[in-house]
Coordinates of C-alpha atoms and ligand atoms in Angstrom, one line a residue:
X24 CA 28.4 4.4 -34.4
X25 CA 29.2 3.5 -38.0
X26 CA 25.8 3.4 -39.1
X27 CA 25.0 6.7 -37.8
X28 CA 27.2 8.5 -39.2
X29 CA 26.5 7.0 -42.4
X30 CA 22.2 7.3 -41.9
X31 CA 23.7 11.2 -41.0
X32 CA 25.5 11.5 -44.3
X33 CA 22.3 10.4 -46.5
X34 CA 19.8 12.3 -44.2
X35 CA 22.1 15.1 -44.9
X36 CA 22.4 14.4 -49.1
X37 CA 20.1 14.7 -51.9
X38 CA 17.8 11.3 -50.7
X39 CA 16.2 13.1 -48.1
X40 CA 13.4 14.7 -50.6
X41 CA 11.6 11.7 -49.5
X42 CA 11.5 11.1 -45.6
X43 CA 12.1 7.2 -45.2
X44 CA 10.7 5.1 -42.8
X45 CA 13.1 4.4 -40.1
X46 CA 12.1 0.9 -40.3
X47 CA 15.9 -0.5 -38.6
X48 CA 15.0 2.4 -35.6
X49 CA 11.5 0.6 -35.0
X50 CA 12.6 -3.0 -35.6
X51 CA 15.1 -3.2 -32.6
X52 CA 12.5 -1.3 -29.6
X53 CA 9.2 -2.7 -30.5
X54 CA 7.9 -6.2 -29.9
X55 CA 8.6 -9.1 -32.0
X56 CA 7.3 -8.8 -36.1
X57 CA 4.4 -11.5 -37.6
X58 CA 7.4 -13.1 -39.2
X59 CA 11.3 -12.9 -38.8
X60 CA 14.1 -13.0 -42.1
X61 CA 17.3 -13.3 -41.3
X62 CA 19.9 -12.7 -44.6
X63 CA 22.7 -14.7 -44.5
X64 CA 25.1 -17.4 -46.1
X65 CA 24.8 -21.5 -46.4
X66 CA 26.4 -24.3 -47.8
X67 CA 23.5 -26.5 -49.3
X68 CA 23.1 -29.8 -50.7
X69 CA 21.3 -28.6 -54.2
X70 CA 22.6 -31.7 -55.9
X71 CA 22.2 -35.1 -54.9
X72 CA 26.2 -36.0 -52.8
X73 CA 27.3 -32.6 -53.3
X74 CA 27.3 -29.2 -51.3
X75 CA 27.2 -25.9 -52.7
X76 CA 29.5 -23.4 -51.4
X77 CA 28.3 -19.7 -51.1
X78 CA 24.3 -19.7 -51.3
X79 CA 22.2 -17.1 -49.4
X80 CA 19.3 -17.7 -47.2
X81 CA 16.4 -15.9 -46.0
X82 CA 17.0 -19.0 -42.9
X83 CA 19.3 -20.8 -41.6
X84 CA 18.3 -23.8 -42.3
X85 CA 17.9 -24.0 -46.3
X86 CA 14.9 -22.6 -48.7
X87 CA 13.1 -19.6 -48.1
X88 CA 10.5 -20.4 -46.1
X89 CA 7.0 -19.5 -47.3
X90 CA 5.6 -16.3 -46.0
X91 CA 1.6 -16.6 -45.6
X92 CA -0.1 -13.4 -45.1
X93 CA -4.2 -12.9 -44.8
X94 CA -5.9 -10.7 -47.2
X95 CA -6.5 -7.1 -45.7
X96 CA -4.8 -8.1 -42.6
X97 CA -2.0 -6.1 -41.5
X98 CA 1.4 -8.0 -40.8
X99 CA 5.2 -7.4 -39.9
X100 CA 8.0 -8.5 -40.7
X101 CA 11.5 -7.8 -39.7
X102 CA 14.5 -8.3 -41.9
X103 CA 17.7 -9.0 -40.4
X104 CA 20.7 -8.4 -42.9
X105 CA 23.3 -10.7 -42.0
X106 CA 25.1 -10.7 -45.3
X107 CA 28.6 -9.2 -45.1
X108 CA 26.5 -6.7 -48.1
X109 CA 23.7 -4.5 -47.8
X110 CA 20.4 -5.6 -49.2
X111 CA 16.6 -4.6 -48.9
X112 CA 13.7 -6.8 -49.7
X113 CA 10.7 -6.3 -52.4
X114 CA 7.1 -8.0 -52.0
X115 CA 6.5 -8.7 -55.4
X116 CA 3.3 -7.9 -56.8
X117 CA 1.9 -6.1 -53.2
X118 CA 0.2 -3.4 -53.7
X119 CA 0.9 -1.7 -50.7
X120 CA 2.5 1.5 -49.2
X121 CA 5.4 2.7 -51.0
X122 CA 7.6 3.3 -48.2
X123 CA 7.3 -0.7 -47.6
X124 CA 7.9 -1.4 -51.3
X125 CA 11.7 -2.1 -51.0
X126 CA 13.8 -0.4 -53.4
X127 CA 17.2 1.1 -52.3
X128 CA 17.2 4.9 -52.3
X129 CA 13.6 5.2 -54.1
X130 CA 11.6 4.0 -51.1
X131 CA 14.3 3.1 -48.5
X132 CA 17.7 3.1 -47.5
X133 CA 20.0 -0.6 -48.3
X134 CA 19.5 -2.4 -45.0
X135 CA 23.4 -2.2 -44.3
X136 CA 24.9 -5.4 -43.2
X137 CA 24.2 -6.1 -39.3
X138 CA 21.1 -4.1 -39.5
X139 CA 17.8 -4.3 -39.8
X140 CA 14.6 -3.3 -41.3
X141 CA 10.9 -3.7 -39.8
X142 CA 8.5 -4.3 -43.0
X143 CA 4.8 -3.4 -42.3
X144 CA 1.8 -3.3 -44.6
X145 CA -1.4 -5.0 -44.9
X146 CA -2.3 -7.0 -48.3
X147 CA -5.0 -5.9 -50.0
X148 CA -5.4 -8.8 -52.7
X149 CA -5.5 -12.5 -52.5
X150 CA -3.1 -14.9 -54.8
X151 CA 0.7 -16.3 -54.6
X152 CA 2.9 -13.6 -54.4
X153 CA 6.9 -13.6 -54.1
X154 CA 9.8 -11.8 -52.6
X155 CA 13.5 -11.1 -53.2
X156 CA 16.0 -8.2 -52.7
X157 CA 16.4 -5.3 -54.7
X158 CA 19.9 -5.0 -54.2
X159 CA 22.8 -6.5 -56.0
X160 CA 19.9 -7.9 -57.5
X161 CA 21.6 -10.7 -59.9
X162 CA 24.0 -11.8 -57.4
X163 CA 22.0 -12.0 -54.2
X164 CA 18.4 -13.8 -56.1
X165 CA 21.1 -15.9 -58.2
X166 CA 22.6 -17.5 -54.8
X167 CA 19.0 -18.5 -53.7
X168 CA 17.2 -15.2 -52.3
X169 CA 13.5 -16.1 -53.8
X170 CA 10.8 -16.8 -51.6
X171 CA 6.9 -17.3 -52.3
X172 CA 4.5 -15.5 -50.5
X173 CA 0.7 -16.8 -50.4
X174 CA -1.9 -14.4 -49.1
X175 CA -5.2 -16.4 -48.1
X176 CA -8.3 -15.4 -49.5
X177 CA -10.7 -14.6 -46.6
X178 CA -13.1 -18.0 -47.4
X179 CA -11.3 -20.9 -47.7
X180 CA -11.9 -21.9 -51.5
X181 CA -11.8 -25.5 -50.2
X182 CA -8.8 -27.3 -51.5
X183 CA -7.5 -30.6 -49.4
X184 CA -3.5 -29.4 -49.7
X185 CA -1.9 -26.0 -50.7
X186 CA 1.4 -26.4 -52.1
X187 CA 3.9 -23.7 -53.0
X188 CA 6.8 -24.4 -55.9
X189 CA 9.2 -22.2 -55.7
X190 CA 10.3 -22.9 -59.0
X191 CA 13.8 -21.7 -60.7
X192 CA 17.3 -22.3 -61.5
X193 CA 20.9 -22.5 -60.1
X194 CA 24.1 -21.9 -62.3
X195 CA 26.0 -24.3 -60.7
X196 CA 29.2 -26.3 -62.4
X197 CA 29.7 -30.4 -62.4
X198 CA 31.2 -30.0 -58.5
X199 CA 28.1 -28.3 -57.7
X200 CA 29.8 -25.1 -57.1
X201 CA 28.3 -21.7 -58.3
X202 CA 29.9 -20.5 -62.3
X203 CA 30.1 -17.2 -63.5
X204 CA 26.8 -16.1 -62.6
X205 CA 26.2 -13.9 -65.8
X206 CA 28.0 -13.6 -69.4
X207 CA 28.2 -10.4 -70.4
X208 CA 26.9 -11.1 -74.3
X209 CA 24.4 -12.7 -73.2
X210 CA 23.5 -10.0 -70.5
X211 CA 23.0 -8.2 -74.3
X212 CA 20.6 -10.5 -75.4
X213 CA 18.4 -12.8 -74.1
X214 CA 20.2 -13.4 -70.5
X215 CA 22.1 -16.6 -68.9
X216 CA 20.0 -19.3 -68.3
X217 CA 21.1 -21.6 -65.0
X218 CA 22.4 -25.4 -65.8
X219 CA 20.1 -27.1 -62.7
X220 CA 16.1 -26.6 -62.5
X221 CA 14.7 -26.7 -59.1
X222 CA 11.7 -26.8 -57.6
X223 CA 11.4 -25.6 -53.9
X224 CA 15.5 -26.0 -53.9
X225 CA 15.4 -29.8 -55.3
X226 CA 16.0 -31.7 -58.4
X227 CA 12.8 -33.3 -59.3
X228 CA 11.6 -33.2 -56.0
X229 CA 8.4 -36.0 -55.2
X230 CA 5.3 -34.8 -53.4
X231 CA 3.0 -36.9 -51.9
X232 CA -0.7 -36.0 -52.5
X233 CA -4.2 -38.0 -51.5
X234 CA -5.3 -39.9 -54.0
X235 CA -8.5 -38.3 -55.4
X236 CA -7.6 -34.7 -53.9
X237 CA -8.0 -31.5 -54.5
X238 CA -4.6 -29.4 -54.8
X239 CA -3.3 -25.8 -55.2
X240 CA -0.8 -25.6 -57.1
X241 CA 1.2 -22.2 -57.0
X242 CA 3.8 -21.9 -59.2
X243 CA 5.9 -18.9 -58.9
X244 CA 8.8 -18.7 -61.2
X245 CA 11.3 -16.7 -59.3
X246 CA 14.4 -17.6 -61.5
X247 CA 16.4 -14.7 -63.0
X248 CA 16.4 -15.1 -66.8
X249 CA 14.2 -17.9 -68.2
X250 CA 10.8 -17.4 -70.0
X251 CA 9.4 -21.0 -69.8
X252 CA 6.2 -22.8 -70.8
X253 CA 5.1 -25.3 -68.2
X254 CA 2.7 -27.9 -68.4
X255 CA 0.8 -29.9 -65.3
X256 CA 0.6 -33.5 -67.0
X257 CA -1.8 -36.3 -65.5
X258 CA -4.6 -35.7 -63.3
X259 CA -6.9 -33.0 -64.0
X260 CA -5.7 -29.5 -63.9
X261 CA -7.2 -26.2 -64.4
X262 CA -5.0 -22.7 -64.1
X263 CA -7.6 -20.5 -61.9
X264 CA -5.3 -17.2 -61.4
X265 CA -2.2 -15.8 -63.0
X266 CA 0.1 -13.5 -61.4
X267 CA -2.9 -13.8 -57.7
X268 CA -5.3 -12.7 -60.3
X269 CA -7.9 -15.1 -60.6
X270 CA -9.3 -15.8 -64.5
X271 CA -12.6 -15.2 -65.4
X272 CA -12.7 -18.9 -66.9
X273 CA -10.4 -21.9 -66.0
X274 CA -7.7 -22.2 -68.7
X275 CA -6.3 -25.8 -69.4
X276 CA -2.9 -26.6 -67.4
X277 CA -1.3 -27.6 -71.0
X278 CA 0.3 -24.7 -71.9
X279 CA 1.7 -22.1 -69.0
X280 CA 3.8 -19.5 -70.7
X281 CA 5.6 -18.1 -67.6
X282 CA 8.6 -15.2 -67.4
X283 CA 10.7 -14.7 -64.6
X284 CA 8.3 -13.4 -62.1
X285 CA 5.3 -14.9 -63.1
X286 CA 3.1 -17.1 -61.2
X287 CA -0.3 -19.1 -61.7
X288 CA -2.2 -21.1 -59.4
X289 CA -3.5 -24.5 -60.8
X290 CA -6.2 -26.8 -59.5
X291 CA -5.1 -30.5 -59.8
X292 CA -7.8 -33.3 -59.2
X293 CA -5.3 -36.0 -58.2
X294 CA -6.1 -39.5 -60.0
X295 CA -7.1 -41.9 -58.3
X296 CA -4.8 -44.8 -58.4
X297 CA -1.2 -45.0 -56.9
X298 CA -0.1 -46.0 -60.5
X299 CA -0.9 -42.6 -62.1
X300 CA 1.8 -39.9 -61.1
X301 CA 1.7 -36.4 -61.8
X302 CA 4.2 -34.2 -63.2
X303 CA 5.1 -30.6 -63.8
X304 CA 7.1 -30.2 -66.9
X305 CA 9.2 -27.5 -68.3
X306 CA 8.6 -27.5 -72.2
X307 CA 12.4 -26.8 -73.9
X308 CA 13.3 -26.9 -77.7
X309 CA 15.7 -29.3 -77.0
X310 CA 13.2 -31.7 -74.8
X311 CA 11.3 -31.5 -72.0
X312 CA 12.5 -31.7 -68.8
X313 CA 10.4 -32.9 -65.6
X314 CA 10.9 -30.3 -62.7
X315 CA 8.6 -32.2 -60.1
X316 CA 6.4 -35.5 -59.3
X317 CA 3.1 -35.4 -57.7
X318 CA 2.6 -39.4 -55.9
X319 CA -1.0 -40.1 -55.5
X320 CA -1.3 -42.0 -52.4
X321 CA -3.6 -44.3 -50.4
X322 CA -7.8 -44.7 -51.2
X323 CA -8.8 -42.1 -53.2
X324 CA -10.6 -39.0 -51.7
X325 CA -13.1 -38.9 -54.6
X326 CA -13.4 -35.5 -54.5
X327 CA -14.3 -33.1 -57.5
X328 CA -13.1 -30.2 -59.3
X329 CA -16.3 -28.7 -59.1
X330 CA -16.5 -28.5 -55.8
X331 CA -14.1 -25.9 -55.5
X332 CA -15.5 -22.0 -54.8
X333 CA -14.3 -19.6 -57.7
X334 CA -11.7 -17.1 -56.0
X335 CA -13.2 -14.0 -55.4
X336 CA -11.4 -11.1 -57.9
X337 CA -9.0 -9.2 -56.3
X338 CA -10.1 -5.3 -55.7
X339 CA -8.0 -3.8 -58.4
X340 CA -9.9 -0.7 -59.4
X341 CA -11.3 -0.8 -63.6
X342 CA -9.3 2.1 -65.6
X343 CA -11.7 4.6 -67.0
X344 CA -10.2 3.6 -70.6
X345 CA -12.7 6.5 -72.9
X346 CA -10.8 9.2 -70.3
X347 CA -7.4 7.6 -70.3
X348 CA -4.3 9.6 -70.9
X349 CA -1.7 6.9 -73.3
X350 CA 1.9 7.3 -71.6
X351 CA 4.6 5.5 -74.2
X352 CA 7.4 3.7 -73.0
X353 CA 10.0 2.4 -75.7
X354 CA 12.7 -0.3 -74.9
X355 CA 15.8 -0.3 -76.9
X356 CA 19.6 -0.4 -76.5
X357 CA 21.0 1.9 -74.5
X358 CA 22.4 5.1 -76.5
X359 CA 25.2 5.7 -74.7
X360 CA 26.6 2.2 -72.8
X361 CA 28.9 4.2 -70.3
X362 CA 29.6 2.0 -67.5
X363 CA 27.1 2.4 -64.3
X364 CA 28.8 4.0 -61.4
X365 CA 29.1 1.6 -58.3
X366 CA 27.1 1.1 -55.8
X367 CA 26.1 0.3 -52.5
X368 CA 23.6 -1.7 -54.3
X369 CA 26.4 -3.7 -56.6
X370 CA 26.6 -3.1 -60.7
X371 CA 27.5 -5.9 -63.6
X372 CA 29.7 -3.3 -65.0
X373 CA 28.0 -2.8 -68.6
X374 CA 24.9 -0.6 -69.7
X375 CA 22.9 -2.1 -72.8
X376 CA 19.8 -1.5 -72.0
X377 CA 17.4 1.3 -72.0
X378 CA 13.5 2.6 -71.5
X379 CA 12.4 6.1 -73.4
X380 CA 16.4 6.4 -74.3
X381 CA 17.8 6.4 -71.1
X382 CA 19.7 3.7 -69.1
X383 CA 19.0 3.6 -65.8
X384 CA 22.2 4.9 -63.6
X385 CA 22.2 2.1 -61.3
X386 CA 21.0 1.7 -57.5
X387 CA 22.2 5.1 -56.2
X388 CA 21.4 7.8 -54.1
X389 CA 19.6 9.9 -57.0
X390 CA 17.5 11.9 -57.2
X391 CA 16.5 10.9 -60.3
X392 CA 13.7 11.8 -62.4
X393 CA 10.5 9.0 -63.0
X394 CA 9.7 8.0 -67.1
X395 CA 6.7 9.4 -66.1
X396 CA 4.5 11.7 -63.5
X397 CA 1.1 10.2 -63.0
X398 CA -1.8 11.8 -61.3
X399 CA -3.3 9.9 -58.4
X400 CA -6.8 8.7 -59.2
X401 CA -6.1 9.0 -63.3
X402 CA -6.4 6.3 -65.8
X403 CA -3.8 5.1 -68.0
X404 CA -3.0 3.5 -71.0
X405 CA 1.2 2.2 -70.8
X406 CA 1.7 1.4 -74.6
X407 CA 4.9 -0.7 -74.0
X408 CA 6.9 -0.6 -77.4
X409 CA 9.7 -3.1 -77.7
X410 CA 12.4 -2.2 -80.6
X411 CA 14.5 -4.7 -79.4
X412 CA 14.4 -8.6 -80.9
X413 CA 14.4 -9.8 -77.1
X414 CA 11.9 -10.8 -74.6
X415 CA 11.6 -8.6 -71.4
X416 CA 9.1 -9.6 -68.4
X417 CA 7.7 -5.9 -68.0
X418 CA 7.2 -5.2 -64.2
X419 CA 5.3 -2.1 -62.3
X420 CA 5.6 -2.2 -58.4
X421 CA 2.5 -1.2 -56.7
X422 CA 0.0 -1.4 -59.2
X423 CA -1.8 -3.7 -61.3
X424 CA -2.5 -3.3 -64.8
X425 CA -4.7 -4.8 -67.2
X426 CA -3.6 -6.2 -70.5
X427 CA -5.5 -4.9 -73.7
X428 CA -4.0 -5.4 -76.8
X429 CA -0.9 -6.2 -78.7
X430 CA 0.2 -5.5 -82.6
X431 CA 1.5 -9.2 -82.3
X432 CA -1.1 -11.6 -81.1
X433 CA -4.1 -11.9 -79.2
X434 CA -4.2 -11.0 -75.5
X435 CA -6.1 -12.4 -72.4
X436 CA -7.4 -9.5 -70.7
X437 CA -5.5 -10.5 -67.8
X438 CA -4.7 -8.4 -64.0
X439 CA -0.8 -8.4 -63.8
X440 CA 1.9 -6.9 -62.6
X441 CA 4.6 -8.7 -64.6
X442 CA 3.5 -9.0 -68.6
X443 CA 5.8 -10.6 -71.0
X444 CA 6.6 -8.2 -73.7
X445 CA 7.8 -10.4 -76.7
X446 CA 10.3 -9.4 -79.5
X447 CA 9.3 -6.2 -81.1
X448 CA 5.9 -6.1 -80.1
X449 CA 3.6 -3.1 -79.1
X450 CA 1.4 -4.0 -76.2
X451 CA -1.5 -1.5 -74.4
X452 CA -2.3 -2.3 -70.6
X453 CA -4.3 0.0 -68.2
X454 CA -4.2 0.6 -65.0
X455 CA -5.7 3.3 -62.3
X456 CA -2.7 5.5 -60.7
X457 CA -4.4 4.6 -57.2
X458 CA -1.4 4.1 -55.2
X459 CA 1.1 7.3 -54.4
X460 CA 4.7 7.0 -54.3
X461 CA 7.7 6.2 -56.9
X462 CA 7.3 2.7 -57.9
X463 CA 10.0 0.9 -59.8
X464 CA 9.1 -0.2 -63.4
X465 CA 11.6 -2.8 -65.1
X466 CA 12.6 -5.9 -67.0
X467 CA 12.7 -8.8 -64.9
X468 CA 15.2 -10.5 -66.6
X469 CA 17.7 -9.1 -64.1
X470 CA 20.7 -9.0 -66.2
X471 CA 18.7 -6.3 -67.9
X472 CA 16.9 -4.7 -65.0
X473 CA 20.6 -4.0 -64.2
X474 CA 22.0 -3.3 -67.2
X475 CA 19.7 0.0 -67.8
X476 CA 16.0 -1.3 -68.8
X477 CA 14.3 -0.2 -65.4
X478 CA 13.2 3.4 -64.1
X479 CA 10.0 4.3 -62.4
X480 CA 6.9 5.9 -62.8
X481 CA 5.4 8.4 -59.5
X482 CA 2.1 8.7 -58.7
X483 CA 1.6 12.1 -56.9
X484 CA -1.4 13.6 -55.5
Ligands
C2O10 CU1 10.2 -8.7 -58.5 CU2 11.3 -4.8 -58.9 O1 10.7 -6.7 -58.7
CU11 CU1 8.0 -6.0 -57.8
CU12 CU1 14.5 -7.6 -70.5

């Protein structure tokens, strides 16, 4: 009864300029989804002898489990919130319909808690994908709501294992029990970092691989703040796709600059004798830090790199650049810093951030206007201006972009949907407006996605 009345109150407010999917109507009548979430709380064992109070699952049994998809095939999932909060849940880096997209009030109404939410679209690229909620962002990803997605290419590229790392941090104290999970000054600046690295929910977790194998790496960095530079180190290891693009050349596993967001897919040849381990390392300035072993183990299976297929590029349409119209987005303080209004949706309290002058309200109702109206079809150029002397992970929902040039260093001409947008630096990507819908455009740092550095851009017919 509760819920209706409250689904009767937004049908009846402002919202309703966009007629949301019914997804929670759907979800309890039809027969059972692909695959099954259910939101709720756990006490986990992060650290070795001690259990941490007050994480959130995507299961009930520990880490999110891995959601594999097939490319262009169409899938379901239903999302159960058991959290005593509402929540939605965003497919990072889909490019799929916008009503599946999963942002409260711009594509969807918060999944309230006890209800749920049928999710379905069909993948249209390859690559290691992730998901998370989109409400009380900081909060529900910084308990432990981070999952990877993989969506299979349709040829098998002809690896021996496939192995996910869900890899990110925890702010957890000496007892193992979740700190402040933000501090306002730094919220300011460059964000908190967490005190324990994890890799699929373990310290240093060991893997056991073939000796002589082939492996898939996919990294996916799904923590909240940090910008780190990774490194695969023994065996030999190739990065073949960044953020489930694939490169046009191999790039050596040495140096993986990745931002909260960001994944890459890595080829590792695993040595060949027991003796020779292999490790993924997170590059500090005060040290380096190993995240995760890889055990070569029993004869090896003398396979070779080359024998691998190159991964087929994703169909991401080629912006027309000579006809392209150049949209400008600047990122600065915020002008004003009023305090956000509260939410369904949760708010830290402060606005420092903003894009084009103007601090994002918070997760409301709306409606609010997009940074920009783009015309469906149309190429663009995003020049991305940063004033500010942070770093901020620059995200678009449901499209990809291409990366062309910066005023700061060379660029990769890379397909993303997350680019890292260093200190004061002016960077140019493209991208085809090719997918209708308002699609959410933010820093993935989340202290600043919720702090006023997000808005969206629509893509209208
Ligand atoms: Cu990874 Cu707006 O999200
Ligand atoms: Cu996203
Ligand atoms: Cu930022």
């Amino acid at each position: 009864m509760l819920d209706l009345s409250r689904r009767e109150f937004l049908l009846g407010s402002a919202v309703t300029a966009t007629a949301f999917s019914l997804g929670g109507v759907a979800a309890s009548q039809a027969q059972a989804a692909d695959h099954a979430l259910g939101l709720g709380m756990l006490d986990y064992r992060i650290l070795p002898n001690m259990v941490t109070k007050g994480m959130m699952c995507f299961a009930p049994d520990g880490p999110p489990p891995v959601l594999r998809f097939k490319q262009g095939q169409k899938t379901s999932i239903d999302v159960r919130n058991e959290l005593d909060e509402a929540s939605v849940v965003h497919w990072h880096g889909l490019r799929i319909a916008n009503a599946m997209d999963g942002v409260p009030y711009l594509t969807q109404y918060p999944i309230e808690s006890g209800q749920s939410f049928r999710y379905e679209f069909t993948p249209p690229d390859a690559g290691t994908f992730w998901y998370h909620p989109h409400c009380n962002t900081l909060e529900q990803m910084a308990r432990g709501l981070t999952g990877v997605m993989v969506v299979e290419e349709a040829e098998d590229p002809g690896f021996d294992t496939d192995l996910p790392l869900n890899i990110r941090d925890f702010r957890l104290g000496s007892d193992g029990q979740f700190i402040a999970l933000f501090k306002a000054r730094n919220a300011a600046r460059g964000g908190t970092l967490g005190t324990v690295s994890t890799v699929n929910w373990k310290v240093d977790p060991v893997y056991e691989v073939t000796a002589g194998s082939l492996v898939r790496l996919r990294l996916a960095v799904t923590d909240v703040t940090r910008v780190g530079r990774y490194e695969i180190e023994g065996g030999e290891a190739q990065v073949i796709a960044i953020d489930s693009n694939p490169l046009p050349k191999p790039m050596p596993a040495s140096e993986i600059v990745l931002s909260p967001g960001q994944r890459a897919d890595v080829a590792l040849r695993v040595p060949d004798s027991e003796d020779e381990a292999v490790r993924l390392i997170l590059r500090r300035r005060n040290g380096s830090k190993v995240l995760a072993r890889f055990q070569p183990k029993g004869a090896s299976a003398g396979r070779d790199l080359r024998e691998l297929k190159p991964l087929p590029q994703n169909p991401v349409a080629a912006p027309d650049l000579k006809n392209a119209e150049v949209l400008e987005f600047v990122f600065g303080w915020s002008p004003e810093g009023d305090a956000p209004q509260s939410s369904l949706c949760g708010t830290l309290g402060y606005t420092f951030w903003s894009i084009n002058r103007t601090a994002w309200p918070g997760d409301l109702p709306g409606p609010f206007d997009p940074l920009a109206t783009l015309k469906l079809g149309k190429s663009y150029i995003l020049r991305l201006r940063n004033e500010t002397p942070n770093d901020h992970p620059i995200h678009l929902h449901g499209v990809s972009f291409q990366l062309l040039r910066s005023n700061k260093r060379k660029l990769a001409p890379l397909v993303t949907d997350t680019a890292l947008l260093q200190s004061e630096e002016t960077m140019d990507v493209a991208l085809v407006a090719d997918n209708p819908g308002d699609w959410a455009f933010h820093c993935h740092v989340i202290e600043h996605q919720k702090t006023g550095l997000a808005g969206f851009l629509r893509i209208e017919g």
